[in-house]
Amino acid sequence: MKILYFAWLRERLNRAEEEVSPPDEIGTIAQLIDWLASRDEAFAHATQKRALIKAAVDAKLVGHDAPVRGASTVAFFPPMTGG
Amino acid sequence: MKILYFAWLRERLNRAEEEVSPPDEIGTIAQLIDWLASRDEAFAHATQKRALIKAAVDAKLVGHDAPVRGASTVAFFPPMTGG
Amino acid sequence: MAVRVTTEAFDPGAELNAFLEASNGAGAAATFTGVVRSDPQDPISALTLECYPELAVNQLTAIVEQARHRFSLLAATIIHRYGTLAPGEPIVQVMTLSPHRQAAFEGAEFLMDYLKTDAPFWKQETGPQGTSWVQAKSEDDKAKARWE
Amino acid sequence: MAVRVTTEAFDPGAELNAFLEASNGAGAAATFTGVVRSDPQDPISALTLECYPELAVNQLTAIVEQARHRFSLLAATIIHRYGTLAPGEPIVQVMTLSPHRQAAFEGAEFLMDYLKTDAPFWKQETGPQGTSWVQAKSEDDKAKARWE
């Protein structure tokens, strides 16, 4: 599973993407965040305020309760500031 | 005093402008309309619905109670349909 | 020039670019372009706008000043054509400039609402049934009334 | 194409003219152009927009479809740039087409309000104090909420 990071989340983690293989019990975005935080202190710190972390699964915007099993790309990013 | 007519008012009267010399007692737009109507049946007929007649004095939009003494140009026209 | 009343055709895109050129670091420009409409069910061959140019310039200048104050616009422009136009030709364009999009949009809507009822233009449509004057719409009076 | 997400500069006037060209007798076009703002009191030298292009195209396409339905628009277009831009450069343009001005204006405002909060762009300003991320604004959430 490819993970993408954008904006200040990308900067704080010092990477734009990574490949991960979450265990089978990781079913939702919220669980994926918990799992990524458990193995990486920088990630845990950067995602402490969960309300500031938005997510997309395979280029579709989703909530933290969305399923991630079978996804090929999951993206995490701060609130958007376009326009 | 020059009088201008626009749109269907101009068409019904069959003229775009005319020169008139209203007597001294004609003080307002409403009185000027009455006076013009008294001397011209076509005008009387075309201005029967007074709410449909708008007026300008010297290129300033005014109400029917506006003064006309000393004006050099008075315009009469139907509701506007620009834009 | 914030107000232009003219029988000559204008180029909407060139006008927008000229307006933005002078924007000087403001963030938000709203533009409304009105073109001669022709309903396929009820087509027209021409739209003729009669105008009282001197009064039109006075009225539009006053409306622009009012909009600039009310919405703190950095700039506002109205271009209005008259004469005989073909379907698809631009009749009117208003452009507003503000640091913020809300004021730019509101300013442009305000200008259009006022212009529809308060600017001395009269439309005449020519179609298969001949030529007829367009009637003033009560919706336009209502649209204007919401700003009062 | 109703949606374009690009690093290339675009020409606001040329885009408006191309949009009007295809208007086919509709009467009312509303345009919003957002340009890089630079407050003279607090100037910036550059604005960098980061983007997730694949998600941006999906989100903007969905927003355009929603606007077309909701306001019965005949056409709607969003152009959004990303990369590094100088003050005064256009960032975003939305254009809407309708038989009536009210729907054109509302459609354009709706598109802008949604785009501010729901399109994956992130702004970073570079000025005398260095480079910093622009914070999401609660006004933008409120502006979007009025359509719900």
mmCIF file of C-alpha atoms in Angstrom, chain D residues 53-143:
data_model
loop_
_atom_site.group_PDB
_atom_site.id
_atom_site.type_symbol
_atom_site.label_atom_id
_atom_site.label_comp_id
_atom_site.label_asym_id
_atom_site.label_seq_id
_atom_site.Cartn_x
_atom_site.Cartn_y
_atom_site.Cartn_z
ATOM 1 C CA PRO D 53 -3.736 16.373 -9.003
ATOM 2 C CA GLU D 54 -5.614 13.091 -9.268
ATOM 3 C CA LEU D 55 -7.802 13.869 -6.262
ATOM 4 C CA ALA D 56 -8.173 17.505 -7.400
ATOM 5 C CA VAL D 57 -9.608 16.444 -10.757
ATOM 6 C CA ASN D 58 -11.998 14.010 -9.042
ATOM 7 C CA GLN D 59 -13.154 16.592 -6.495
ATOM 8 C CA LEU D 60 -13.542 19.467 -8.950
ATOM 9 C CA THR D 61 -15.374 17.291 -11.468
ATOM 10 C CA ALA D 62 -17.813 16.207 -8.754
ATOM 11 C CA ILE D 63 -18.320 19.844 -7.641
ATOM 12 C CA VAL D 64 -18.968 20.965 -11.223
ATOM 13 C CA GLU D 65 -21.540 18.210 -11.723
ATOM 14 C CA GLN D 66 -23.253 19.148 -8.482
ATOM 15 C CA ALA D 67 -23.375 22.836 -9.471
ATOM 16 C CA ARG D 68 -24.724 22.048 -12.931
ATOM 17 C CA HIS D 69 -27.602 20.108 -11.443
ATOM 18 C CA ARG D 70 -28.345 22.346 -8.527
ATOM 19 C CA PHE D 71 -28.444 25.605 -10.514
ATOM 20 C CA SER D 72 -29.472 24.130 -13.901
ATOM 21 C CA LEU D 73 -26.321 25.538 -15.446
ATOM 22 C CA LEU D 74 -25.767 25.058 -19.161
ATOM 23 C CA ALA D 75 -22.011 24.916 -18.615
ATOM 24 C CA ALA D 76 -19.459 25.304 -15.837
ATOM 25 C CA THR D 77 -15.682 25.334 -15.939
ATOM 26 C CA ILE D 78 -12.975 25.387 -13.270
ATOM 27 C CA ILE D 79 -9.339 26.121 -14.034
ATOM 28 C CA HIS D 80 -6.927 25.811 -11.096
ATOM 29 C CA ARG D 81 -3.210 26.346 -11.190
ATOM 30 C CA TYR D 82 -0.566 24.975 -8.897
ATOM 31 C CA GLY D 83 3.202 25.381 -8.529
ATOM 32 C CA THR D 84 4.979 28.647 -7.709
ATOM 33 C CA LEU D 85 3.222 31.879 -8.723
ATOM 34 C CA ALA D 86 4.149 35.561 -8.484
ATOM 35 C CA PRO D 87 1.824 38.280 -7.076
ATOM 36 C CA GLY D 88 -0.790 39.244 -9.658
ATOM 37 C CA GLU D 89 -0.776 35.882 -11.432
ATOM 38 C CA PRO D 90 -4.162 34.157 -11.823
ATOM 39 C CA ILE D 91 -4.599 31.080 -9.607
ATOM 40 C CA VAL D 92 -8.153 30.049 -10.258
ATOM 41 C CA GLN D 93 -11.014 30.862 -12.596
ATOM 42 C CA VAL D 94 -14.555 29.524 -12.475
ATOM 43 C CA MET D 95 -17.119 30.268 -15.173
ATOM 44 C CA THR D 96 -20.814 29.450 -15.231
ATOM 45 C CA LEU D 97 -23.413 29.787 -17.955
ATOM 46 C CA SER D 98 -27.168 30.013 -17.516
ATOM 47 C CA PRO D 99 -30.171 31.602 -19.189
ATOM 48 C CA HIS D 100 -30.516 33.804 -16.077
ATOM 49 C CA ARG D 101 -28.032 35.868 -14.114
ATOM 50 C CA GLN D 102 -29.095 34.722 -10.652
ATOM 51 C CA ALA D 103 -28.279 31.073 -11.358
ATOM 52 C CA ALA D 104 -24.997 32.013 -13.034
ATOM 53 C CA PHE D 105 -23.897 34.047 -10.001
ATOM 54 C CA GLU D 106 -25.040 31.472 -7.453
ATOM 55 C CA GLY D 107 -23.372 28.649 -9.367
ATOM 56 C CA ALA D 108 -20.056 30.509 -9.466
ATOM 57 C CA GLU D 109 -20.224 31.333 -5.731
ATOM 58 C CA PHE D 110 -21.083 27.738 -4.911
ATOM 59 C CA LEU D 111 -18.122 26.472 -6.945
ATOM 60 C CA MET D 112 -15.745 28.884 -5.217
ATOM 61 C CA ASP D 113 -17.056 28.073 -1.735
ATOM 62 C CA TYR D 114 -16.686 24.326 -2.283
ATOM 63 C CA LEU D 115 -13.361 24.599 -3.978
ATOM 64 C CA LYS D 116 -11.860 26.558 -1.061
ATOM 65 C CA THR D 117 -12.454 23.720 1.389
ATOM 66 C CA ASP D 118 -12.782 20.585 -0.727
ATOM 67 C CA ALA D 119 -10.086 20.748 -3.397
ATOM 68 C CA PRO D 120 -6.651 19.367 -2.466
ATOM 69 C CA PHE D 121 -4.484 22.444 -2.828
ATOM 70 C CA TRP D 122 -2.275 23.827 -0.082
ATOM 71 C CA LYS D 123 -0.905 27.356 -0.194
ATOM 72 C CA GLN D 124 2.494 28.420 1.034
ATOM 73 C CA GLU D 125 3.485 32.089 1.117
ATOM 74 C CA THR D 126 7.033 33.338 0.726
ATOM 75 C CA GLY D 127 7.757 36.815 2.077
ATOM 76 C CA PRO D 128 10.400 38.803 3.946
ATOM 77 C CA GLN D 129 9.860 36.579 7.041
ATOM 78 C CA GLY D 130 10.410 33.376 5.069
ATOM 79 C CA THR D 131 7.987 30.708 3.953
ATOM 80 C CA SER D 132 4.838 29.605 5.770
ATOM 81 C CA TRP D 133 1.741 27.527 5.127
ATOM 82 C CA VAL D 134 -1.537 29.375 4.775
ATOM 83 C CA GLN D 135 -3.988 28.210 7.446
ATOM 84 C CA ALA D 136 -7.440 26.965 6.520
ATOM 85 C CA LYS D 137 -10.007 29.646 7.393
ATOM 86 C CA SER D 138 -13.140 29.085 9.417
ATOM 87 C CA GLU D 139 -14.868 31.682 7.162
ATOM 88 C CA ASP D 140 -14.359 29.273 4.292
ATOM 89 C CA ASP D 141 -16.073 26.478 6.193
ATOM 90 C CA LYS D 142 -18.936 28.865 6.966
ATOM 91 C CA ALA D 143 -19.172 29.994 3.348
#
